Short mmCIF file of C-alpha atoms in Angstrom, two decimals:
data_model
loop_
_atom_site.label_atom_id
_atom_site.label_comp_id
_atom_site.label_asym_id
_atom_site.label_seq_id
_atom_site.Cartn_x
_atom_site.Cartn_y
_atom_site.Cartn_z
CA MET A 359 -210.45 53.90 -118.51
CA ASN A 360 -209.42 50.59 -120.07
CA THR A 361 -207.17 50.13 -123.11
CA THR A 362 -210.05 49.34 -125.49
CA GLN A 363 -211.81 52.60 -124.64
CA ILE A 364 -208.60 54.57 -125.19
CA GLN A 365 -208.04 52.94 -128.59
CA ASP A 366 -211.65 53.60 -129.65
CA ALA A 367 -211.32 57.23 -128.55
CA ILE A 368 -208.06 57.64 -130.49
CA LYS A 369 -209.63 56.15 -133.64
CA ALA A 370 -212.53 58.59 -133.34
CA LEU A 371 -210.11 61.53 -133.00
CA GLU A 372 -207.96 60.31 -135.89
CA LYS A 373 -210.98 60.26 -138.20
CA LYS A 374 -211.74 63.90 -137.35
CA ILE A 375 -208.21 65.19 -138.05
CA ALA A 376 -208.93 66.44 -141.58
CA GLY A 377 -212.22 68.10 -140.60
CA VAL A 378 -210.74 70.17 -137.77
CA LYS A 379 -207.32 70.70 -139.46
CA GLY A 380 -205.69 68.55 -136.80
CA SER A 381 -206.42 70.85 -133.84
CA PHE A 382 -208.38 69.88 -130.72
CA THR A 383 -209.14 71.43 -127.39
CA LEU A 384 -209.86 69.16 -124.46
CA ASN A 385 -213.57 69.96 -124.79
CA ASP A 386 -213.48 69.15 -128.53
CA ALA A 387 -211.99 65.75 -127.79
CA ALA A 388 -214.63 65.04 -125.14
CA SER A 389 -217.40 66.06 -127.55
CA ILE A 390 -216.06 63.89 -130.40
CA THR A 391 -215.50 60.77 -128.30
CA GLY A 392 -218.31 61.12 -125.78
CA LEU A 393 -215.82 60.59 -122.97
CA ALA A 394 -215.49 62.53 -119.77
CA VAL A 395 -213.02 65.43 -119.95
CA ASP A 396 -210.41 63.61 -117.84
CA GLU A 397 -210.73 60.50 -120.00
CA ALA A 398 -210.49 62.59 -123.18
CA LYS A 399 -207.25 64.10 -121.83
CA GLU A 400 -205.86 60.60 -121.34
CA ALA A 401 -206.70 59.79 -124.97
CA LEU A 402 -205.07 63.02 -126.18
CA ASP A 403 -201.95 62.32 -124.12
CA THR A 404 -201.73 58.86 -125.69
CA MET A 405 -202.15 60.38 -129.15
CA MET A 406 -199.46 62.92 -128.37
CA SER A 407 -197.07 60.08 -127.50
CA ARG A 408 -197.69 58.54 -130.94
CA TYR A 409 -197.85 61.56 -133.23
CA VAL A 410 -196.01 64.85 -133.64
CA CYS A 411 -198.02 67.49 -131.78
CA ARG A 412 -197.78 71.23 -131.19
CA LEU A 413 -199.13 72.72 -127.95
CA MET A 414 -200.75 76.16 -127.97
CA VAL A 415 -202.74 78.27 -125.51
CA THR A 416 -205.48 80.78 -126.34
CA ASP A 417 -206.09 84.14 -124.65
CA ASN A 418 -208.82 82.47 -122.60
CA GLY A 419 -206.42 79.85 -121.27
CA ASP A 420 -207.55 76.89 -123.40
CA MET A 421 -204.96 74.32 -124.49
CA ILE A 422 -204.92 73.44 -128.20
CA TYR A 423 -203.41 70.15 -129.33
CA SER A 424 -202.37 70.61 -132.97
CA PHE A 425 -201.48 67.46 -134.93
CA GLY A 426 -201.29 69.17 -138.32
CA SER A 427 -203.40 68.47 -141.39
CA SER A 428 -202.20 64.84 -141.41
CA LEU A 429 -200.85 62.65 -138.66
CA GLN A 430 -197.11 62.03 -138.55
CA ARG A 431 -195.78 59.35 -136.23
CA ARG A 432 -192.96 60.37 -133.93
CA GLY A 433 -189.62 59.33 -135.36
CA GLU A 434 -191.13 58.65 -138.78
CA LYS A 435 -189.27 60.29 -141.63
CA THR A 436 -191.06 62.41 -144.21
CA LEU A 437 -190.72 61.62 -147.93
CA ALA A 438 -188.24 64.47 -148.32
CA GLU A 439 -186.18 63.12 -145.41
CA LYS A 440 -186.26 59.61 -146.90
CA MET A 441 -185.09 60.94 -150.28
CA GLU A 442 -182.34 62.90 -148.55
CA GLN A 443 -181.28 59.73 -146.72
CA VAL A 444 -181.13 57.81 -150.02
CA GLY A 445 -179.04 60.61 -151.53
CA GLU A 446 -176.67 60.52 -148.55
CA TRP A 447 -176.32 56.73 -148.87
CA LEU A 448 -175.54 56.97 -152.62
CA TRP A 449 -172.99 59.73 -151.98
CA LYS A 450 -171.38 57.64 -149.23
CA ALA A 451 -171.17 54.61 -151.55
CA PHE A 452 -169.62 56.73 -154.30
CA THR A 453 -167.19 58.23 -151.78
CA VAL A 454 -165.99 54.79 -150.66
CA PHE A 455 -165.65 53.62 -154.27
CA PHE A 456 -163.83 56.72 -155.49
CA LYS A 457 -161.52 56.87 -152.47
CA ALA A 458 -160.40 53.32 -153.26
CA TRP A 459 -159.88 54.38 -156.87
CA ILE A 460 -157.92 57.44 -155.75
CA ALA A 461 -155.66 55.35 -153.52
CA ILE A 462 -154.78 53.12 -156.47
CA THR A 463 -154.81 55.61 -159.28
CA LEU A 464 -153.49 59.08 -158.54
CA VAL A 465 -150.06 58.24 -157.17
CA VAL A 466 -149.59 54.95 -159.06
CA TYR A 467 -150.43 56.42 -162.45
CA PHE A 468 -148.34 59.48 -161.73
CA VAL A 469 -145.30 57.24 -161.12
CA ILE A 470 -146.08 55.10 -164.19
CA PHE A 471 -146.46 58.08 -166.49
CA LEU A 472 -143.36 59.70 -165.01
CA VAL A 473 -141.30 56.59 -165.81
CA ILE A 474 -142.78 56.54 -169.32
CA LEU A 475 -141.79 60.17 -169.76
CA ILE A 476 -138.24 59.44 -168.63
CA GLY A 477 -138.12 56.46 -171.00
CA LEU A 478 -139.29 58.60 -173.90
CA ILE A 479 -136.68 61.24 -173.15
CA ILE A 480 -133.92 58.61 -173.03
CA ALA A 481 -135.19 56.96 -176.21
CA ALA A 482 -135.34 60.31 -177.97
CA SER A 483 -131.79 61.20 -176.94
CA GLN A 484 -130.41 57.86 -178.13
CA GLY A 485 -132.30 57.76 -181.40
CA GLY A 486 -131.90 61.31 -182.59
CA ASN A 487 -130.73 60.21 -186.07
CA ARG A 488 -133.61 57.76 -186.54
CA ASP A 489 -136.16 58.36 -189.27
CA ARG A 490 -138.79 60.71 -187.78
CA LYS A 491 -141.50 58.93 -189.78
CA SER A 492 -140.77 55.58 -188.16
CA PRO A 493 -143.33 54.34 -185.62
CA VAL A 494 -142.93 55.08 -181.90
CA ARG A 495 -142.08 51.88 -180.02
CA LEU A 496 -143.07 51.67 -176.33
CA ASP A 497 -143.40 47.89 -176.08
CA GLY A 498 -140.26 47.52 -173.96
CA ILE A 499 -141.46 49.98 -171.32
CA PHE A 500 -144.98 48.52 -171.14
CA ASN A 501 -143.67 44.95 -170.95
CA ILE A 502 -141.69 45.98 -167.86
CA PHE A 503 -144.82 47.33 -166.17
CA PHE A 504 -146.98 44.32 -167.04
CA SER A 505 -144.31 42.01 -165.67
CA ILE A 506 -144.63 43.83 -162.33
CA PHE A 507 -148.28 42.79 -162.02
CA GLN A 508 -147.49 39.13 -162.73
CA TRP A 509 -145.76 38.65 -159.38
CA ARG A 510 -147.67 37.39 -156.36
CA THR A 511 -146.93 39.29 -153.20
CA ALA A 512 -147.93 38.80 -149.60
CA THR A 513 -150.13 40.69 -148.84
CA ARG A 514 -161.36 61.30 -133.56
CA MET A 515 -159.54 64.29 -131.89
CA ILE A 516 -161.44 67.63 -132.02
CA ASN A 517 -159.82 71.07 -131.89
CA TYR A 518 -161.15 74.61 -132.20
CA GLN A 519 -160.56 76.88 -135.18
CA MET A 520 -161.45 80.50 -136.00
CA ASP A 521 -163.04 81.30 -139.36
CA ARG A 522 -162.46 84.43 -141.44
CA ASP A 523 -165.25 86.29 -139.59
CA GLY A 524 -163.97 85.46 -136.11
CA TYR A 525 -166.51 82.70 -135.34
CA ARG A 526 -165.05 79.91 -133.21
CA TYR A 527 -166.08 76.39 -134.27
CA ARG A 528 -165.11 72.74 -133.75
CA GLN A 529 -163.08 70.80 -136.30
CA TYR A 530 -161.65 67.29 -136.58
CA GLU A 531 -157.86 67.27 -136.34
CA PRO A 532 -156.41 66.13 -139.71
CA LYS A 533 -154.23 63.06 -140.01
CA LYS A 534 -150.53 63.76 -139.59
CA SER A 535 -147.89 62.96 -142.16
CA TYR A 536 -145.74 59.98 -141.23
CA LEU A 537 -142.61 61.94 -142.18
CA ASN A 538 -143.58 65.26 -140.57
CA GLU A 539 -146.17 65.33 -137.79
CA LYS A 540 -146.62 69.09 -138.23
CA LYS A 541 -148.03 68.55 -141.71
CA LYS A 542 -151.27 66.98 -142.87
CA ASN A 543 -151.13 63.47 -144.30
CA PHE A 544 -150.82 63.70 -148.10
CA ILE A 545 -153.39 61.02 -148.94
CA ALA A 546 -155.82 62.68 -146.50
CA SER A 547 -155.21 65.93 -148.38
CA VAL A 548 -156.06 64.20 -151.66
CA TYR A 549 -159.33 62.83 -150.24
CA ASP A 550 -160.22 66.24 -148.82
CA PHE A 551 -159.44 67.87 -152.18
CA VAL A 552 -162.14 65.75 -153.80
CA PHE A 553 -164.74 65.29 -151.05
CA GLY A 554 -163.94 68.08 -148.59
CA PRO A 555 -162.80 67.69 -144.97
CA GLU A 556 -165.13 65.86 -142.61
CA ARG A 557 -167.13 68.18 -140.36
CA VAL A 558 -167.70 67.55 -136.67
CA LYS A 559 -170.88 65.48 -136.45
CA THR A 560 -173.76 66.53 -134.24
CA ASP A 561 -175.27 64.04 -131.81
CA PRO A 562 -178.90 63.50 -132.97
CA LEU A 563 -179.95 63.36 -129.31
CA ALA A 564 -177.94 66.44 -128.29
CA ASN A 565 -181.03 68.65 -127.93
CA ALA A 566 -182.84 66.04 -125.80
CA LYS A 567 -179.79 65.60 -123.55
CA GLU A 568 -179.45 69.36 -123.19
CA VAL A 569 -183.11 69.75 -122.19
CA ALA A 570 -182.79 66.92 -119.65
CA ALA A 571 -179.80 68.67 -118.05
CA TYR A 572 -181.64 72.00 -118.15
CA LEU A 573 -184.70 70.49 -116.43
CA ARG A 574 -182.53 69.14 -113.62
CA GLN A 575 -181.11 72.61 -113.11
CA SER A 576 -184.48 74.34 -113.39
CA LYS A 577 -186.69 72.38 -110.98
CA GLY A 578 -188.34 70.45 -113.82
CA ILE A 579 -189.89 73.53 -115.45
CA VAL A 580 -189.37 74.62 -119.07
CA THR A 581 -191.24 76.94 -121.45
CA PRO A 582 -191.14 77.04 -125.28
CA ALA A 583 -189.19 80.32 -125.14
CA GLU A 584 -186.42 78.61 -123.17
CA LEU A 585 -186.31 75.82 -125.76
CA VAL A 586 -185.88 78.53 -128.41
CA ALA A 587 -182.87 79.83 -126.49
CA LEU A 588 -181.35 76.36 -126.17
CA ALA A 589 -181.79 75.12 -129.74
CA GLY A 590 -182.70 78.12 -131.89
CA TRP A 591 -186.13 76.76 -132.83
CA LYS A 592 -188.86 78.95 -134.26
CA MET A 593 -191.68 79.34 -131.75
CA ASP A 594 -193.94 76.77 -133.43
CA GLU A 595 -191.03 74.31 -133.61
CA ALA A 596 -190.31 74.86 -129.90
CA GLU A 597 -193.96 74.17 -129.06
CA SER A 598 -193.77 70.89 -131.01
CA PHE A 599 -190.48 69.98 -129.35
CA LEU A 600 -192.03 70.63 -125.94
CA SER A 601 -194.59 67.91 -126.63
CA ASP A 602 -191.75 65.59 -127.67
CA CYS A 603 -189.97 66.29 -124.37
CA ILE A 604 -193.19 65.65 -122.44
CA VAL A 605 -193.46 62.22 -124.05
CA ARG A 606 -189.74 61.46 -123.77
CA PHE A 607 -189.30 62.47 -120.11
CA LYS A 608 -192.81 61.66 -118.83
CA GLY A 609 -193.84 65.23 -118.12
CA ASP A 610 -197.12 67.11 -118.21
CA ALA A 611 -198.31 70.01 -120.34
CA VAL A 612 -199.68 72.63 -117.97
CA ILE A 613 -201.26 76.07 -118.36
CA SER A 614 -200.15 78.52 -115.68
CA ASP A 615 -202.46 80.98 -113.92
CA ASN A 616 -201.22 83.64 -116.33
CA GLY A 617 -202.08 81.57 -119.41
CA VAL A 618 -198.58 80.37 -120.29
CA VAL A 619 -198.13 76.78 -121.46
CA TYR A 620 -195.12 75.02 -119.96
CA GLY A 621 -193.78 71.56 -119.32
CA LYS A 622 -193.66 70.21 -115.79
CA PHE A 623 -191.39 67.25 -115.17
CA ASP A 624 -191.25 65.48 -111.81
CA GLN A 625 -189.33 62.29 -112.64
CA ILE A 626 -186.38 63.67 -114.63
CA THR A 627 -185.21 65.82 -111.70
CA ARG A 628 -184.61 62.86 -109.42
CA GLY A 629 -181.37 60.89 -109.53
CA THR A 630 -178.24 59.88 -107.67
CA GLY A 631 -176.56 63.19 -108.51
CA GLU A 632 -173.45 61.35 -109.70
CA VAL A 633 -174.32 61.18 -113.41
CA ASP A 634 -173.13 63.88 -115.79
CA GLY A 635 -175.92 64.85 -118.16
CA GLY A 636 -175.86 66.80 -121.40
CA LYS A 637 -174.00 70.06 -121.77
CA ILE A 638 -176.16 73.19 -121.46
CA GLU A 639 -175.09 75.63 -124.16
CA HIS A 640 -177.33 78.32 -125.54
CA TYR A 641 -177.93 78.45 -129.27
CA TRP A 642 -175.92 81.66 -129.71
CA ASP A 643 -172.85 80.37 -127.84
CA GLU A 644 -171.88 77.69 -130.35
CA TYR A 645 -171.10 78.31 -134.00
CA GLU A 646 -171.36 75.57 -136.60
CA PRO A 647 -168.14 74.29 -138.21
CA GLU A 648 -166.99 76.14 -141.32
CA TYR A 649 -167.83 74.65 -144.72
CA GLU A 650 -164.55 74.17 -146.58
CA ILE A 651 -163.94 73.18 -150.19
CA THR A 652 -160.67 71.31 -149.55
CA GLY A 653 -159.33 72.31 -146.13
CA ASN A 654 -155.80 72.16 -147.62
CA LYS A 655 -153.14 74.82 -147.94
CA THR A 656 -152.62 76.40 -151.37
CA GLY A 657 -149.28 74.67 -151.95
CA ARG A 658 -150.75 71.23 -151.23
CA ASN A 659 -153.69 71.89 -153.57
CA ALA A 660 -151.30 73.05 -156.30
CA LEU A 661 -149.30 69.80 -156.02
CA ILE A 662 -152.45 67.67 -156.22
CA VAL A 663 -153.72 69.63 -159.25
CA PHE A 664 -150.34 69.24 -160.97
CA MET A 665 -150.27 65.47 -160.41
CA ASN A 666 -153.78 65.02 -161.79
CA LEU A 667 -153.13 67.30 -164.77
CA PHE A 668 -149.98 65.27 -165.46
CA ASN A 669 -152.03 62.05 -165.46
CA LEU A 670 -154.76 63.63 -167.60
CA PHE A 671 -152.20 64.83 -170.15
CA PHE A 672 -150.52 61.43 -170.49
CA ALA A 673 -153.80 59.50 -170.63
CA SER A 674 -154.97 61.87 -173.37
CA SER A 675 -151.67 61.43 -175.20
CA ILE A 676 -151.95 57.63 -175.11
CA LEU A 677 -155.55 57.74 -176.35
CA SER A 678 -154.66 60.16 -179.14
CA GLY A 679 -151.65 58.00 -180.05
CA PHE A 680 -153.84 54.97 -180.71
CA TYR A 681 -156.18 56.91 -182.98
CA SER A 682 -153.63 59.10 -184.76
CA SER A 683 -152.14 58.59 -188.22
CA ARG A 684 -148.78 57.81 -186.63
CA PRO A 685 -149.11 54.35 -184.98
CA VAL A 686 -147.90 53.50 -181.48
CA TYR A 687 -146.64 49.93 -180.92
CA VAL A 688 -146.86 48.54 -177.43
CA GLY A 689 -146.53 44.85 -178.15
CA GLN A 690 -149.26 42.25 -177.54
CA ASN A 691 -150.96 44.20 -174.75
CA ASP A 692 -152.37 47.04 -176.84
CA THR A 693 -155.97 46.53 -175.62
CA LEU A 694 -154.91 46.44 -171.97
CA VAL A 695 -152.73 49.51 -172.45
CA LEU A 696 -155.63 51.35 -174.08
CA ILE A 697 -157.93 50.50 -171.14
CA PHE A 698 -155.60 50.74 -168.14
CA LEU A 699 -153.29 53.53 -169.30
CA GLY A 700 -155.77 55.37 -171.51
CA TYR A 701 -159.47 55.26 -170.71
CA LEU A 702 -159.30 54.51 -166.96
CA PRO A 703 -156.87 57.29 -165.95
CA PHE A 704 -158.59 59.68 -168.37
CA VAL A 705 -162.04 59.12 -166.83
CA PHE A 706 -160.56 59.16 -163.34
CA SER A 707 -158.75 62.46 -163.89
CA LEU A 708 -161.90 64.10 -165.23
CA LEU A 709 -163.94 62.89 -162.24
CA PHE A 710 -161.15 63.99 -159.92
CA PHE A 711 -161.70 67.59 -161.04
CA THR A 712 -165.46 67.40 -161.66
CA VAL A 713 -166.44 66.30 -158.13
CA PRO A 714 -164.79 69.18 -156.20
CA LEU A 715 -165.89 71.74 -158.81
CA SER A 716 -169.54 70.66 -158.56
CA ARG A 717 -169.28 70.45 -154.77
CA ALA A 718 -167.87 73.98 -154.60
CA TRP A 719 -171.22 75.46 -155.68
CA LYS A 720 -172.99 73.73 -152.80
CA VAL A 721 -170.27 74.80 -150.35
CA ILE A 722 -170.69 78.45 -151.39
CA LYS A 723 -174.44 78.22 -150.74
CA LEU A 724 -173.93 76.50 -147.37
CA ARG A 725 -171.37 79.12 -146.35
CA ARG A 726 -173.91 81.85 -147.07
CA GLU A 727 -176.57 80.05 -145.00
CA ARG A 728 -174.10 79.51 -142.15
CA ASP A 729 -173.12 83.17 -142.21
CA ASP A 730 -176.80 84.22 -142.02
CA MET A 731 -177.35 81.81 -139.12
CA ASN A 732 -174.35 83.15 -137.21
CA LYS A 733 -175.62 86.71 -137.63
CA ARG A 734 -179.02 85.60 -136.33
CA LYS A 735 -177.35 84.04 -133.28
CA ARG A 736 -175.57 87.29 -132.46
CA VAL A 737 -178.82 89.28 -132.66
CA MET A 738 -180.70 86.66 -130.61
CA LYS A 739 -178.05 86.82 -127.90
CA VAL A 740 -178.60 90.55 -127.41
CA ILE A 741 -182.40 90.21 -127.34
CA PHE A 742 -182.53 87.22 -124.99
CA LYS A 743 -180.05 88.73 -122.54
CA ARG A 744 -182.38 91.69 -121.93
CA ASN A 745 -185.10 91.35 -119.31
CA ASP A 746 -187.79 92.95 -121.48
CA LYS A 747 -186.58 91.06 -124.58
CA SER A 748 -186.66 94.22 -126.71
CA ALA A 749 -184.11 96.59 -128.25
CA SER A 750 -183.63 99.10 -131.05
CA VAL A 751 -181.40 98.48 -134.07
CA ASP A 752 -178.81 100.95 -132.76
CA GLU A 753 -178.68 99.24 -129.35
CA ILE A 754 -178.23 95.83 -130.95
CA MET A 755 -175.52 97.05 -133.32
CA LYS A 756 -173.62 98.75 -130.52
CA GLU A 757 -173.60 95.62 -128.37
CA ILE A 758 -172.84 93.20 -131.20
CA ASN A 759 -169.98 95.23 -132.66
CA SER A 760 -168.40 95.76 -129.24
CA VAL A 761 -167.26 92.11 -129.28
CA SER A 762 -163.65 92.00 -130.45
CA GLY A 763 -162.53 89.44 -133.01
CA GLU A 764 -165.90 89.00 -134.73
CA LYS A 765 -166.87 90.68 -137.99
CA ALA A 766 -168.93 93.87 -137.53
CA MET A 767 -172.58 93.75 -138.58
CA SER A 768 -174.21 96.51 -140.61
CA GLN A 769 -177.57 98.12 -139.90
CA SER A 770 -179.22 96.35 -142.85
CA GLU A 771 -177.93 92.95 -141.65
CA VAL A 772 -179.33 93.53 -138.16
CA GLU A 773 -182.68 94.69 -139.57
CA THR A 774 -182.90 91.62 -141.84
CA CYS A 775 -182.34 89.32 -138.85
CA LEU A 776 -184.92 91.17 -136.76
CA GLU A 777 -187.58 91.03 -139.49
CA LYS A 778 -187.22 87.24 -139.70
CA MET A 779 -187.25 86.91 -135.91
CA MET A 780 -190.46 88.95 -135.75
CA LYS A 781 -192.19 86.22 -137.78
CA ASP A 782 -190.51 83.33 -135.99
CA PHE A 783 -191.12 84.59 -132.42
CA GLN A 784 -194.35 86.58 -132.96
CA GLY A 785 -192.78 89.91 -132.04
CA GLU A 786 -193.97 93.46 -132.61
CA THR A 787 -192.52 96.94 -133.04
CA THR A 788 -193.03 99.67 -130.45
CA LEU A 789 -191.81 103.23 -129.90
CA ASP A 790 -189.71 104.19 -126.89
CA ALA A 791 -189.92 107.53 -125.06
CA GLY A 792 -187.57 109.10 -127.59
CA GLY A 793 -189.61 107.94 -130.57
CA LYS A 794 -187.14 105.24 -131.65
CA VAL A 795 -188.48 101.98 -133.05
CA LYS A 796 -187.89 99.01 -130.75
CA TYR A 797 -188.31 95.39 -131.67
CA SER A 798 -190.20 93.75 -128.82
CA PHE A 799 -190.67 90.02 -128.28
CA TYR A 800 -193.36 90.07 -125.64
CA ARG A 801 -194.20 86.34 -125.79
CA ILE A 802 -190.61 85.39 -125.02
CA ALA A 803 -190.42 87.94 -122.19
CA GLU A 804 -193.74 86.70 -120.79
CA GLN A 805 -192.68 83.06 -120.81
CA TYR A 806 -189.30 83.80 -119.22
CA ALA A 807 -190.91 85.81 -116.44
CA GLU A 808 -193.49 83.09 -115.84
CA ALA A 809 -190.78 80.41 -115.67
CA VAL A 810 -188.99 82.40 -112.95
CA ARG A 811 -192.24 82.76 -110.99
CA LEU A 812 -193.13 79.06 -111.30
CA ARG A 813 -189.70 77.90 -110.15
CA ALA A 814 -189.79 80.25 -107.18
CA GLY A 815 -192.96 78.58 -105.96
CA ARG A 816 -191.84 75.01 -106.64
CA LYS A 817 -189.98 72.90 -104.11
CA GLU A 818 -186.96 71.06 -105.40
CA ASP A 819 -187.47 67.30 -105.23
CA SER A 820 -184.28 65.76 -106.57
CA LYS A 821 -183.54 63.33 -103.73
CA LEU A 822 -184.27 59.64 -104.18
CA GLY A 823 -184.84 58.95 -100.51
CA ASP A 824 -183.51 56.08 -98.42
CA VAL A 825 -183.05 52.63 -99.97
CA ILE A 826 -185.77 50.30 -98.61
CA PHE A 827 -184.94 47.27 -100.76
CA ASP A 828 -181.67 45.89 -102.12
CA SER A 829 -181.59 42.80 -104.38
CA LYS A 830 -178.13 42.00 -103.02
CA ASN A 831 -179.76 41.11 -99.73
#
């Protein structure tokens, strides 16, 4: 079929998306376009390479291509994702701006105000007999500081940590102090106090790399259930990701004799054998980094709070001095003093406390979500390790709580995880011989068993063969 025919067929299918709620079988596509079934499949495969698609199989063994109620191009961000990206950019811009302000302000103003305090103490001790109603004179001190600014002058390791619940996660190693390498850099502590420590970033292509490595190990066969185990997807998300992998690695969506949809990949398995691919790590074997408010020790936080409170107090005192009944003389630079030693440090000090306080609410929410996700991982691990992919609450609790170092899970926590997994993985409850309720995930068990059977009957074809042409010659 030529390119024009494919494009015409795709346009015809695109127009029918709303009417059929975005779902086609191969026969539907042939009926809509008037093409032969094989040609309709080619058009659907081309569509699948352009748009996000979920693959499903009916009880009768028919493949359903589901594009959703509206077409979404692969790699195209949704409106919510675009708004989130804008928010992230604005936060990053504010972070850069405020970090520069912190570097200049916190320590510098602390030193300035400290010198002013010392000057006031000295002045008070020398002028004890002076009339208490006479104006306070600070012009000498401020003239010294303004004269300073008139001179021209020349100008990522990762370690592992354990959180409070015993979950092991990756963390960036903090900058060391120049004076003591065993301690965290003070300025880095100040930045982390305001914005929080940087978390280990996830490679956006990590899942794709992991699947590629898994396919090379698994004779080019993968089922949605195995993608669930690798990345923690819900079943519908795994089915959509399977179509993405088929497009990315030039595979085929196939229905087995037992009615299980799977991806078959012939090209990705072949290579020189000398290239290290992605790391294969199941979803439940890696915990996300902890969400921390500051990442600093209590003593370091106390010092930072004291310095900022000191600045806030003096900035407030200077502002109140200008507007009080008792005048403050600072010479000819009263406007500059009001701005640079009053308003600026006052606004800065308020922001310095406001940002971490507002961020703390989000951190608390994210910690709760992370904790729920870690509990889900522990329950999934027990279920997926069993051949029949089923277990009772008591069996799961016994196995989970036998792991030393991790926080014990209660019966209600296990049941909550299982109820959500029932929806996500299309499970069901059954009764065992003793009358106990078992949570059974038959679709996952079926797909795992089918993957084993398919690989057993598939010859491994990972060799490239002999070189028959070399450009060097």
